[in-house]
Tab-separated table of C-alpha atoms in Angstrom:
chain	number	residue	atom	x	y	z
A	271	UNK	CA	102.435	34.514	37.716
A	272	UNK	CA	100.116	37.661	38.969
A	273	UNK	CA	101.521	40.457	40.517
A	274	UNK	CA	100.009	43.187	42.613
A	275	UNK	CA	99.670	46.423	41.540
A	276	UNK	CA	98.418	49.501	43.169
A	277	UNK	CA	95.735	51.550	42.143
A	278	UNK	CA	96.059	54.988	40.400
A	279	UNK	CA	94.713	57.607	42.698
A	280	UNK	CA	96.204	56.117	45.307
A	281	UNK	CA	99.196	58.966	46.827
A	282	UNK	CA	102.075	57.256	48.889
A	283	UNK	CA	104.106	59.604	50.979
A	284	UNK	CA	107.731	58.949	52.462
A	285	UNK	CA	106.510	58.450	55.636
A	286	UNK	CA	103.906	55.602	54.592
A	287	UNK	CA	101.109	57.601	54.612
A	288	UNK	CA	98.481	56.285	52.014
A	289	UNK	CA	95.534	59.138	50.563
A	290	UNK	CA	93.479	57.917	48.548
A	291	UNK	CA	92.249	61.042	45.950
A	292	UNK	CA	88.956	59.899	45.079
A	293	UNK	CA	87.592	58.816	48.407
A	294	UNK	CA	89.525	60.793	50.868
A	295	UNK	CA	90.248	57.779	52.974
A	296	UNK	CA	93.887	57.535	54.674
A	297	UNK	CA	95.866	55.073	55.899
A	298	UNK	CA	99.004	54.958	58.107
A	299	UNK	CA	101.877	52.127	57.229
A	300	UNK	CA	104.667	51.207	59.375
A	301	UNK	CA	108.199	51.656	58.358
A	302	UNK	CA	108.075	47.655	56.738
A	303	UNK	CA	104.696	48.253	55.485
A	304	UNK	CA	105.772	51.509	53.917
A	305	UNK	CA	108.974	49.912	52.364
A	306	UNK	CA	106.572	46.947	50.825
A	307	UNK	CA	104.079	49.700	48.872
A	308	UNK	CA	106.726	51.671	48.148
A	309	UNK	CA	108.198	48.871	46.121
A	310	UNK	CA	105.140	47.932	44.712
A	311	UNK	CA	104.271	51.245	42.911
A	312	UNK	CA	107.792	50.839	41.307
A	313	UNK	CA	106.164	47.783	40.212
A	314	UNK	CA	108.462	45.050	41.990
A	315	UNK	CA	106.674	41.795	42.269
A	316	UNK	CA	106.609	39.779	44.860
A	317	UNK	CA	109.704	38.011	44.830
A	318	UNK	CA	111.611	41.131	44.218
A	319	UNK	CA	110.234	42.472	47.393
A	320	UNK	CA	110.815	39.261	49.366
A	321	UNK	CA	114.266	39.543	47.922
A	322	UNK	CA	114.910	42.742	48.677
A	323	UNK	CA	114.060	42.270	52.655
A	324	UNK	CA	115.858	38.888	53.586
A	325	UNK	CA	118.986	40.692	51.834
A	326	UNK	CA	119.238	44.107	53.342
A	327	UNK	CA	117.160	42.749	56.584
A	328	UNK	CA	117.733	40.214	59.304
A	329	UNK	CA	114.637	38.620	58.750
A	330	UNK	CA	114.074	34.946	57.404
A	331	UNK	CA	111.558	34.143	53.764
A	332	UNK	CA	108.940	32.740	56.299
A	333	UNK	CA	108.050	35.941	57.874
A	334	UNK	CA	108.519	38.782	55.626
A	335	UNK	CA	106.314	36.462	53.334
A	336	UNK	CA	103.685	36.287	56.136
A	337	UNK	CA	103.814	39.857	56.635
A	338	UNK	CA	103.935	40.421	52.792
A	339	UNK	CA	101.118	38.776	52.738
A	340	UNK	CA	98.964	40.459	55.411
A	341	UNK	CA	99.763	43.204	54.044
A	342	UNK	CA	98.564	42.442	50.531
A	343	UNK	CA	94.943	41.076	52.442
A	344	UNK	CA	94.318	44.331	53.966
A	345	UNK	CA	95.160	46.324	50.716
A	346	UNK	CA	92.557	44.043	49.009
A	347	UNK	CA	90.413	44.865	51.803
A	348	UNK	CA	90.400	48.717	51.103
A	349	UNK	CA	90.703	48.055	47.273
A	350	UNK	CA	93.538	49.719	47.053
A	351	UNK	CA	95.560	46.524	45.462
A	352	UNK	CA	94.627	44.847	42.199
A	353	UNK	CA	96.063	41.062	41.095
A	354	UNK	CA	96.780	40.630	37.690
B	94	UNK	CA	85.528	98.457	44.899
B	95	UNK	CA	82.687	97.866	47.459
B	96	UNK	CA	81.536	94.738	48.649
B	97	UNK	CA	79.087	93.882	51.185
B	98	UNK	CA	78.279	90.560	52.376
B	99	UNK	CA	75.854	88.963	55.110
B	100	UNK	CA	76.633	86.044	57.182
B	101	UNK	CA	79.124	86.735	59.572
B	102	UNK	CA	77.590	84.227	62.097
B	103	UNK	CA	80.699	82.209	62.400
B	104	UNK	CA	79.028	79.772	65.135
B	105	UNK	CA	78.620	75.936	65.812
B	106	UNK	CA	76.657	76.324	62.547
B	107	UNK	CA	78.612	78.707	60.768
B	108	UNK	CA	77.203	81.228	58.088
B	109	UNK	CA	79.636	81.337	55.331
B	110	UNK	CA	80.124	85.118	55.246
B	111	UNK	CA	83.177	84.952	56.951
B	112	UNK	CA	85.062	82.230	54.693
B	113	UNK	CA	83.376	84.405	51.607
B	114	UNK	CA	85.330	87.351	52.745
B	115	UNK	CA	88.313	85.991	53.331
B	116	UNK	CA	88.339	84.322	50.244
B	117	UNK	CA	87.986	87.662	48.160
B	118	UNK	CA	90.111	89.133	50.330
B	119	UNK	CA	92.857	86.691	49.412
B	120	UNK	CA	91.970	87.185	45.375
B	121	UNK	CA	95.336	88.938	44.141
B	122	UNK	CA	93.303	91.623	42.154
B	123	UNK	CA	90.641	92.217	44.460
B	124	UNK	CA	91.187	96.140	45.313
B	125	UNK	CA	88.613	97.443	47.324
B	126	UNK	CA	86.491	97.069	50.729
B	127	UNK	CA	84.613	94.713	52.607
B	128	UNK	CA	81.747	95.834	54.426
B	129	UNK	CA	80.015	93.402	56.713
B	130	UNK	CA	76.438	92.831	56.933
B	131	UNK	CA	75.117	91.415	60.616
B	132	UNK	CA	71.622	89.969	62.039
B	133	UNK	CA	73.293	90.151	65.385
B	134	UNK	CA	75.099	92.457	67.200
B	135	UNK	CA	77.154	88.724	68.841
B	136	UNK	CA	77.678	87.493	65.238
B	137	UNK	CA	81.751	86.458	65.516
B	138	UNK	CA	82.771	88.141	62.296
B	139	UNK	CA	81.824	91.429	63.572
B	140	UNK	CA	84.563	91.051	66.377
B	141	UNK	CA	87.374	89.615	63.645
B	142	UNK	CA	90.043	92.545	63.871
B	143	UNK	CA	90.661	93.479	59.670
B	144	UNK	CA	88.345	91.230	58.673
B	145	UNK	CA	85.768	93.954	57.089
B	146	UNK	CA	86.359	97.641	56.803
B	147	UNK	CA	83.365	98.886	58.799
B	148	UNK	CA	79.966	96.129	59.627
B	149	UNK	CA	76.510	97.416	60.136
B	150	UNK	CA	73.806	95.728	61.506
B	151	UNK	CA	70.612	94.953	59.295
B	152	UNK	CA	66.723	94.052	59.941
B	153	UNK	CA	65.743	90.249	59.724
B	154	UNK	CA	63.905	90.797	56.087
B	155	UNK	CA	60.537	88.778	57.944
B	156	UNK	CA	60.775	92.385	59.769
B	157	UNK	CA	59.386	93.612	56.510
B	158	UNK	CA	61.369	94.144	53.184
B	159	UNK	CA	60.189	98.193	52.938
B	160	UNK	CA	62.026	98.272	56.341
B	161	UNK	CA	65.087	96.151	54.878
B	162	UNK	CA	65.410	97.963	51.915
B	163	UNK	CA	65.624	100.975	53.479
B	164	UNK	CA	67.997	99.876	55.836
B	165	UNK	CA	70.725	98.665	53.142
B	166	UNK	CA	70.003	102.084	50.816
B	167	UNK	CA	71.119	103.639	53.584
B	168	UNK	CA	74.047	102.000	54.850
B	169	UNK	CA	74.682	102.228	50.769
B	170	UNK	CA	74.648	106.089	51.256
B	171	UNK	CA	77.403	106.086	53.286
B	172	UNK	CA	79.146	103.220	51.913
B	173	UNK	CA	78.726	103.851	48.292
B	174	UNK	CA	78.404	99.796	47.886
B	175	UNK	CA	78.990	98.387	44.428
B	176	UNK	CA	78.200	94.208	45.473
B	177	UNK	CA	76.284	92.360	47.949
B	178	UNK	CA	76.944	88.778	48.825
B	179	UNK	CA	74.476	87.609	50.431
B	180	UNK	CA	75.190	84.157	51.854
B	181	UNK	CA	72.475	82.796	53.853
B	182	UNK	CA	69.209	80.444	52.530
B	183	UNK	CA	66.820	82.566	54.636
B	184	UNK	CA	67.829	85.928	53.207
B	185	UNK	CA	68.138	84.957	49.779
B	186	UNK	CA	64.258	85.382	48.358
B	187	UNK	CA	64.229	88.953	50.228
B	188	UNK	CA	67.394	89.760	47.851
B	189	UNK	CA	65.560	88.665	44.774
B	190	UNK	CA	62.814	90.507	45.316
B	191	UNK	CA	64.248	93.810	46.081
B	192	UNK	CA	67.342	93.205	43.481
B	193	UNK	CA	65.892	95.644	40.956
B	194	UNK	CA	65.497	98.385	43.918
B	195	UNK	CA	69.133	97.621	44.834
B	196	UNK	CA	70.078	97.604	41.281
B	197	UNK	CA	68.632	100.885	40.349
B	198	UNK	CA	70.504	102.514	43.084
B	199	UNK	CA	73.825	101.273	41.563
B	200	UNK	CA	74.314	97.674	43.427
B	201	UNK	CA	75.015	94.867	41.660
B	202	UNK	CA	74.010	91.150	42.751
B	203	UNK	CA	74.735	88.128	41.402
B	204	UNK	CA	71.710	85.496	42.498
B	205	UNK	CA	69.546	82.454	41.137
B	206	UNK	CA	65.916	83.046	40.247
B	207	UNK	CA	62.703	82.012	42.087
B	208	UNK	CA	62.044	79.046	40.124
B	209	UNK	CA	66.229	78.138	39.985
B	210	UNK	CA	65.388	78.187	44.049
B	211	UNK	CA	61.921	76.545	43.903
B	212	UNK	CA	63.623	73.772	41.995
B	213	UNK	CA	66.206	73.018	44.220
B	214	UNK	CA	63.836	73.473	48.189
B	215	UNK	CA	63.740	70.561	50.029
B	216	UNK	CA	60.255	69.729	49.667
B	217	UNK	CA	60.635	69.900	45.532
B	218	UNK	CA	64.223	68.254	45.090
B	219	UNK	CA	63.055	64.736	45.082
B	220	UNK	CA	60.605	65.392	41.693
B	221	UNK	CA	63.498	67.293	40.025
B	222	UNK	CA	65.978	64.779	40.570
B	223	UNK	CA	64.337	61.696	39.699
B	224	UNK	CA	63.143	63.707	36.479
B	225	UNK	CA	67.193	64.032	36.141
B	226	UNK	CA	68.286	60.415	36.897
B	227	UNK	CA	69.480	61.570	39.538
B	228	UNK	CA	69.747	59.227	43.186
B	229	UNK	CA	67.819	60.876	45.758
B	230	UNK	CA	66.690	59.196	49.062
B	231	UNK	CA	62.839	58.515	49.548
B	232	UNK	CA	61.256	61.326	51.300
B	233	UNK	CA	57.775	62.470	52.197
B	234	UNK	CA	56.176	65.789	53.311
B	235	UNK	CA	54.832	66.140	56.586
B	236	UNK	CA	52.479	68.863	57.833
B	237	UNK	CA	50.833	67.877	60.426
B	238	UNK	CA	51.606	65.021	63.064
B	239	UNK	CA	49.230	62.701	61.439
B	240	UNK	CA	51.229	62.598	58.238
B	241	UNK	CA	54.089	61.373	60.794
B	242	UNK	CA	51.872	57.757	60.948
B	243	UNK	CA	52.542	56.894	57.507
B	244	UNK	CA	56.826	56.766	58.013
B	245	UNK	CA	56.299	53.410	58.902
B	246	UNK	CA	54.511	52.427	55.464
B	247	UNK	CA	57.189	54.289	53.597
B	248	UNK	CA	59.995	53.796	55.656
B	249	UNK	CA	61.848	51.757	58.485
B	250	UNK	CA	63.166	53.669	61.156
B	251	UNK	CA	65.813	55.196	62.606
B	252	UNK	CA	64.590	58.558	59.372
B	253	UNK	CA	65.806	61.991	59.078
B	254	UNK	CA	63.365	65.030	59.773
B	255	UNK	CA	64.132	68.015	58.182
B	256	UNK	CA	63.334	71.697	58.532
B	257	UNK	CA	62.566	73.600	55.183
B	258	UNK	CA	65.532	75.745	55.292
B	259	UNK	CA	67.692	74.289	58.063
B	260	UNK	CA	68.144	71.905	60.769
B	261	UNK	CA	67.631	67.543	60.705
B	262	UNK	CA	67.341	65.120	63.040
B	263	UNK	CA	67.610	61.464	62.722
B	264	UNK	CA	65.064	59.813	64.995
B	265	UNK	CA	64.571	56.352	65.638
B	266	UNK	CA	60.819	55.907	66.316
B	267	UNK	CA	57.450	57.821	66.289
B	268	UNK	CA	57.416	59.450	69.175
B	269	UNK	CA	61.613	60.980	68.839
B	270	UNK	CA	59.387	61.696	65.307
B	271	UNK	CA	56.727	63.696	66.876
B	272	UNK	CA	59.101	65.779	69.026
B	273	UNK	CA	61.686	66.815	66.178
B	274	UNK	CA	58.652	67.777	64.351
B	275	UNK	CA	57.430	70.402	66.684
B	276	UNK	CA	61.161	71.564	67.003
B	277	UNK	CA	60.902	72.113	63.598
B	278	UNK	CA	57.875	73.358	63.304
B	279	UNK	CA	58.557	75.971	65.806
B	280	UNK	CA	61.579	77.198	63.927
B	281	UNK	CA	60.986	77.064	59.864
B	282	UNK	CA	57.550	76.461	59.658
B	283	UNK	CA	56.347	73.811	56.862
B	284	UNK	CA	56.501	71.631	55.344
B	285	UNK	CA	58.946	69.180	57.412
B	286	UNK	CA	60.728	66.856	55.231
B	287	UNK	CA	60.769	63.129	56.198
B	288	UNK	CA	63.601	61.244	54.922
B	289	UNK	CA	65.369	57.937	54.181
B	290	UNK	CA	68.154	57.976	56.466
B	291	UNK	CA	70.990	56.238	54.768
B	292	UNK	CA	74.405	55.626	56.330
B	293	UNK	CA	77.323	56.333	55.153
B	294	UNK	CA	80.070	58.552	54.342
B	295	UNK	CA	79.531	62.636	53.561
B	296	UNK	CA	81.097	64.234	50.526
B	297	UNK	CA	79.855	67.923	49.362
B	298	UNK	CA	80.698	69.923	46.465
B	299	UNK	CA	81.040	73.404	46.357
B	300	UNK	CA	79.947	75.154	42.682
B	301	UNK	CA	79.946	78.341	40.762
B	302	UNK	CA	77.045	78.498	37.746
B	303	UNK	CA	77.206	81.262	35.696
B	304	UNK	CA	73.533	81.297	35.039
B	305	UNK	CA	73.934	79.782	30.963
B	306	UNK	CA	74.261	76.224	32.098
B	307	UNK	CA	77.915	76.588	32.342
B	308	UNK	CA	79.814	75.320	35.602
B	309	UNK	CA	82.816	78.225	36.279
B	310	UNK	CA	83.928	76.119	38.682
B	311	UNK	CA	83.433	73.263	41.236
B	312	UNK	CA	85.288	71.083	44.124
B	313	UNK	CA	84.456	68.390	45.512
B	314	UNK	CA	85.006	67.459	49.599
B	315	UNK	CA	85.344	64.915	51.757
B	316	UNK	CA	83.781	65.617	55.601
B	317	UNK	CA	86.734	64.268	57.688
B	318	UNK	CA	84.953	65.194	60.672
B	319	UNK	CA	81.210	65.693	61.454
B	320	UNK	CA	79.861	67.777	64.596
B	321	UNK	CA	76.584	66.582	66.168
B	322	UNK	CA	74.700	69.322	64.211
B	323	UNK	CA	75.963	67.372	61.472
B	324	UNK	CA	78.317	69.965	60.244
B	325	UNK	CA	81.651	69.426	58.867
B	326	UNK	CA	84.513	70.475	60.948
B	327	UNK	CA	87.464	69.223	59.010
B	328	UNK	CA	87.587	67.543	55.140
B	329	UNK	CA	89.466	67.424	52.609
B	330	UNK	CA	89.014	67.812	48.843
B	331	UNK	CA	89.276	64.999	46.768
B	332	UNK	CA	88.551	64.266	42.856
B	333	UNK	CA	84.986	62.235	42.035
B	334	UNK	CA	84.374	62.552	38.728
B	335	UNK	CA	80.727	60.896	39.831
B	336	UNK	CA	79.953	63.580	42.666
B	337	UNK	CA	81.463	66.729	39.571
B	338	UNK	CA	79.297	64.971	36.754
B	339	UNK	CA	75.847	65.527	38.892
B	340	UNK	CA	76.889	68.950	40.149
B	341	UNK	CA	77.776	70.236	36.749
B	342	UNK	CA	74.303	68.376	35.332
B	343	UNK	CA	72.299	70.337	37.701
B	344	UNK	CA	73.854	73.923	36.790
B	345	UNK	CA	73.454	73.049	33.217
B	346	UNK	CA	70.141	71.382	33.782
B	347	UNK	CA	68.519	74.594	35.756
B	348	UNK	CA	70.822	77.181	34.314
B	349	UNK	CA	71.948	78.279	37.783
B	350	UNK	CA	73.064	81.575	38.754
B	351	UNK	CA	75.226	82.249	41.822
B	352	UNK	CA	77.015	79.725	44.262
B	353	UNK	CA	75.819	76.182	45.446
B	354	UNK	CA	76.529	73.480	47.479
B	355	UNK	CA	75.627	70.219	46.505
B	356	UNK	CA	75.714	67.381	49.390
B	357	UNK	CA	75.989	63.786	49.122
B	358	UNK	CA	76.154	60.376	50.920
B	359	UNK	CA	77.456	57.472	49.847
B	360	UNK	CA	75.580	54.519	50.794
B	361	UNK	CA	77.589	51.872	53.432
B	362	UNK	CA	75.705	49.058	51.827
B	363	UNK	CA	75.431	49.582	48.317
B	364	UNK	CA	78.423	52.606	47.927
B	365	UNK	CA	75.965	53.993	45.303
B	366	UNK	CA	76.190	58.390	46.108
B	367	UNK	CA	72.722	60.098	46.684
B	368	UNK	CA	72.173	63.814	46.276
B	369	UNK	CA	70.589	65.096	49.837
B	370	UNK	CA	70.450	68.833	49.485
B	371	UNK	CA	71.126	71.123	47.205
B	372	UNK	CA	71.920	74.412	49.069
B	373	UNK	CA	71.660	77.783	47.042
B	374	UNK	CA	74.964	79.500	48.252
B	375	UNK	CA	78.241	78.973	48.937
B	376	UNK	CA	78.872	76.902	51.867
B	377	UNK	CA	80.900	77.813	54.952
B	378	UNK	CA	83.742	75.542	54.279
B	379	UNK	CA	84.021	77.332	50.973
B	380	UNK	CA	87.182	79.282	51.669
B	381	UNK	CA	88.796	75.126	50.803
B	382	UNK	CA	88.056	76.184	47.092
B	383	UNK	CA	90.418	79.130	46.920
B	384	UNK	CA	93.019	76.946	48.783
B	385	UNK	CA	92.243	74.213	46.218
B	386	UNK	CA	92.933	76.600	43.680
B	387	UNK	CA	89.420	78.096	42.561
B	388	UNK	CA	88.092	81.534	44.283
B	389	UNK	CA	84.690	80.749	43.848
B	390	UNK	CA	83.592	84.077	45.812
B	391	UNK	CA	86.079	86.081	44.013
B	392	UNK	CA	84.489	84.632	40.377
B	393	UNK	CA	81.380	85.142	41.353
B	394	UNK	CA	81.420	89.122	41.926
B	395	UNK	CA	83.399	89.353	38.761
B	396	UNK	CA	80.195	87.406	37.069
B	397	UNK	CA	78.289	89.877	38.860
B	398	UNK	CA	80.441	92.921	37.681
B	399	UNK	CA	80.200	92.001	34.060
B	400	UNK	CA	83.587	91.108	34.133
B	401	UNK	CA	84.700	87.772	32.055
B	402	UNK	CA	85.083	84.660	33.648
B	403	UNK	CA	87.106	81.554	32.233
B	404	UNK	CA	85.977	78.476	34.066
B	405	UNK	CA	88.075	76.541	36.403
B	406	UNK	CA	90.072	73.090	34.898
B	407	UNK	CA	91.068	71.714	37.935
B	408	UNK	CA	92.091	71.899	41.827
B	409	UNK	CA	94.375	70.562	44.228
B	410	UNK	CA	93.578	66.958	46.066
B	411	UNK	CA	94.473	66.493	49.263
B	412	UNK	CA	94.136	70.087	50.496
B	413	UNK	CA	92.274	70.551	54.060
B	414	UNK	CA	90.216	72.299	56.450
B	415	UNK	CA	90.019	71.745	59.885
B	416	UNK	CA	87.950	74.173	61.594
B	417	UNK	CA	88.917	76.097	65.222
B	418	UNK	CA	86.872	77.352	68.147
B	419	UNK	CA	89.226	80.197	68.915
B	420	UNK	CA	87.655	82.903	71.242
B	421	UNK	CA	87.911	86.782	70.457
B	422	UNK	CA	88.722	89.277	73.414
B	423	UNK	CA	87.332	91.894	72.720
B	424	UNK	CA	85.524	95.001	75.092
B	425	UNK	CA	82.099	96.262	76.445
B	426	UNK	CA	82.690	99.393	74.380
B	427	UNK	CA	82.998	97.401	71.032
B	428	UNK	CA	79.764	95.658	71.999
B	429	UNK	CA	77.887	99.268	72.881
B	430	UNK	CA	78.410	100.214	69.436
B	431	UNK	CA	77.365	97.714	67.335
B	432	UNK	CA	74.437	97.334	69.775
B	433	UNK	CA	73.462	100.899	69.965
B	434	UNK	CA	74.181	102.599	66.894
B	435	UNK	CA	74.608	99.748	64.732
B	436	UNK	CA	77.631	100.211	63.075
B	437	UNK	CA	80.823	98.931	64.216
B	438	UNK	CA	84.734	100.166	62.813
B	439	UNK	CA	87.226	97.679	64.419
């Protein structure tokens, strides 16, 4: 099964703040979106993370999946994901 | 210890003798005085309460170099100066010429050679970079309007005209060409550079040779925000091995002696980086370095002071500048003196 990890260089702050040290680009998470990358540098996979949310969460598989998902798309996007 | 330094033009296109001052004034062992050296009697840093301990005004060095030597000897007279900084392209063959002069009367400098500045002008950078391997956008030298005719063989439009020592404009056909090259024409003479415009993101690196090939330091910078003169007004420092490995090939490469900016783009469509200017001095967002953890300005006058200088490892990521338009109060009197005797004592 592959699993998604985060780049390197990429810095994660408490807040979900994302700064990426070799390009200078930022990006700005919400609180769920945080919570997901968070999890992911402490190399959780994906069922961990889904898991983790429908447990401590009122929130069904279906969506946090979906917005797992997205998620994961847009951190492809910006390269700042890789599937192995 | 002494030091004077030039540049305190802190405007929309900022010198960088402000940021150089502040930056030795913020080196722990830096004992000593900073006088400032002005073109103007409106240049901001004059008006910057403790900035410098006394500022004098100086000759443009076009006014004739007999006349600006004899100008600095004698502000050194009273002064008793040990350094000069001088921070500004323009300036900088005027130094060079008249360093011995300066030298002999006990005033140390710390600046590239002709040919270390011949290499890196913006009408020879193209030869010495392809010679290097290094990516360099297309560009051709225009002096006179008919040279303008042959963008359209070389190039597609919208291309960057440049002056020789400052200023660019991107235009977007011949005749926005034909008007930003009298603007430049007017202003720094020839020849005008004509260049690939290439879009994309802005990263600079700021550099310290010491004049052996060896890089004391460098950092590298992200422009977070861009001005319409194209200047950076916020950015933050970031770590590209890519944009360190050409800066610290070109130091070793011409052997470069004093501080440099190196500025790059990084191509939208093809994210390769090209090299569009090499600048020979620090640049005005230099005081990031010392933030970043390497006082660039501070290294360099102990280069130029004989003093020993281990080279920088490494500097913080992430740390920023933004820039501020913040006005100074100041009074008619403070104006009258700079402008009439041509000294000024905050």
């Amino acid at each position: 099964m592959s699993k998604i990890h985060l780049i390197e260089n990429l810095a994660v702050s408490d807040s979900g703040f994302l700064f990426l040290h070799t390009t200078g680009e930022t990006f700005t998470l919400n609180k769920t979106g945080s919570e997901i990358v968070r999890m992911l540098r402490s190399r959780k996979s994906k069922e961990e993370i889904l898991k983790f949310f429908t447990e401590n969460y009122i929130v069904d598989t279906n969506t946090i999946e979906k917005d797992f998902e997205e998620l994961v798309a847009q951190l492809k996007f910006y390269s700042l994901v890789t599937e192995k | 210890m002494k030091i004077a330094v030039t540049g305190l033009n802190a405007i929309d296109s900022p010198g960088p003798g402000v940021p150089v001052i502040r930056s030795i004034k913020d080196a722990k062992d830096f004992k000593g005085e900073i006088i400032g050296l002005s073109y103007d009697s409106l240049d901001p840093g004059l008006y910057i309460e403790k900035l410098t301990s006394k500022s004098y005004l100086i000759p443009y060095p076009s006014s004739g170099l007999e006349y600006f030597l004899e100008r600095l000897l004698a502000i050194h007279k009273i002064e008793k100066l040990d350094f000069i900084i001088p921070t500004l392209d323009s300036e900088l063959y005027a130094f060079i010429k008249i360093q011995d002069k300066l030298l002999e009367a006990g005033i140390k400098l710390f600046l590239p050679t002709f040919e270390q500045l011949e290499i890196r002008s913006k009408d020879k950078l193209f030869n010495f970079c392809t010679k290097q391997g290094i990516k360099v956008p297309k560009n051709i030298l225009a002096t006179n309007i008919s040279n303008l005719h042959s963008i359209q063989n070389n190039f597609s439009y919208p291309v960057v005209l440049k002056g020789i020592f400052y200023e660019a404009y991107i235009v977007n056909n011949f005749d926005e060409a034909v008007v930003a090259f009298n603007k430049l024409k007017q202003k720094w003479g020839f020849p005008i550079i004509v260049q690939e415009y290439i879009k994309g993101d802005e990263f600079n690196v700021v550099g310290l040779g010491d004049g052996t090939g060896k890089t004391i330091g460098a950092v590298v910078m992200r422009k977070l925000y861009i001005t319409d003169k194209g200047k950076g007004w916020s950015g933050v420092t970031i770590l590209d091995k890519t944009l360190l490995g050409v800066s610290n090939k070109f130091i070793l490469t011409s052997k470069w002696k004093s501080g440099l900016e190196l500025e790059f783009i990084k191509s939208a469509a093809t994210g390769e980086y090209f090299l569009l200017e090499i600048n020979p001095r620090f640049p005005a967002w230099v005081y990031l370095a010392p933030n970043a953890g390497q006082n660039l300005p501070w290294a360099l006058v102990k280069l130029g002071m004989d003093e020993k200088v281990t080279s920088f490892s490494n500097y913080e990521i992430g740390k920023m500048f933004v820039r501020c338009a913040w006005d100074l109060i100041t009074d008619m009197k403070v104006f009258e003196k700079i402008s009439t005797t041509g000294e000024l004592k905050l």
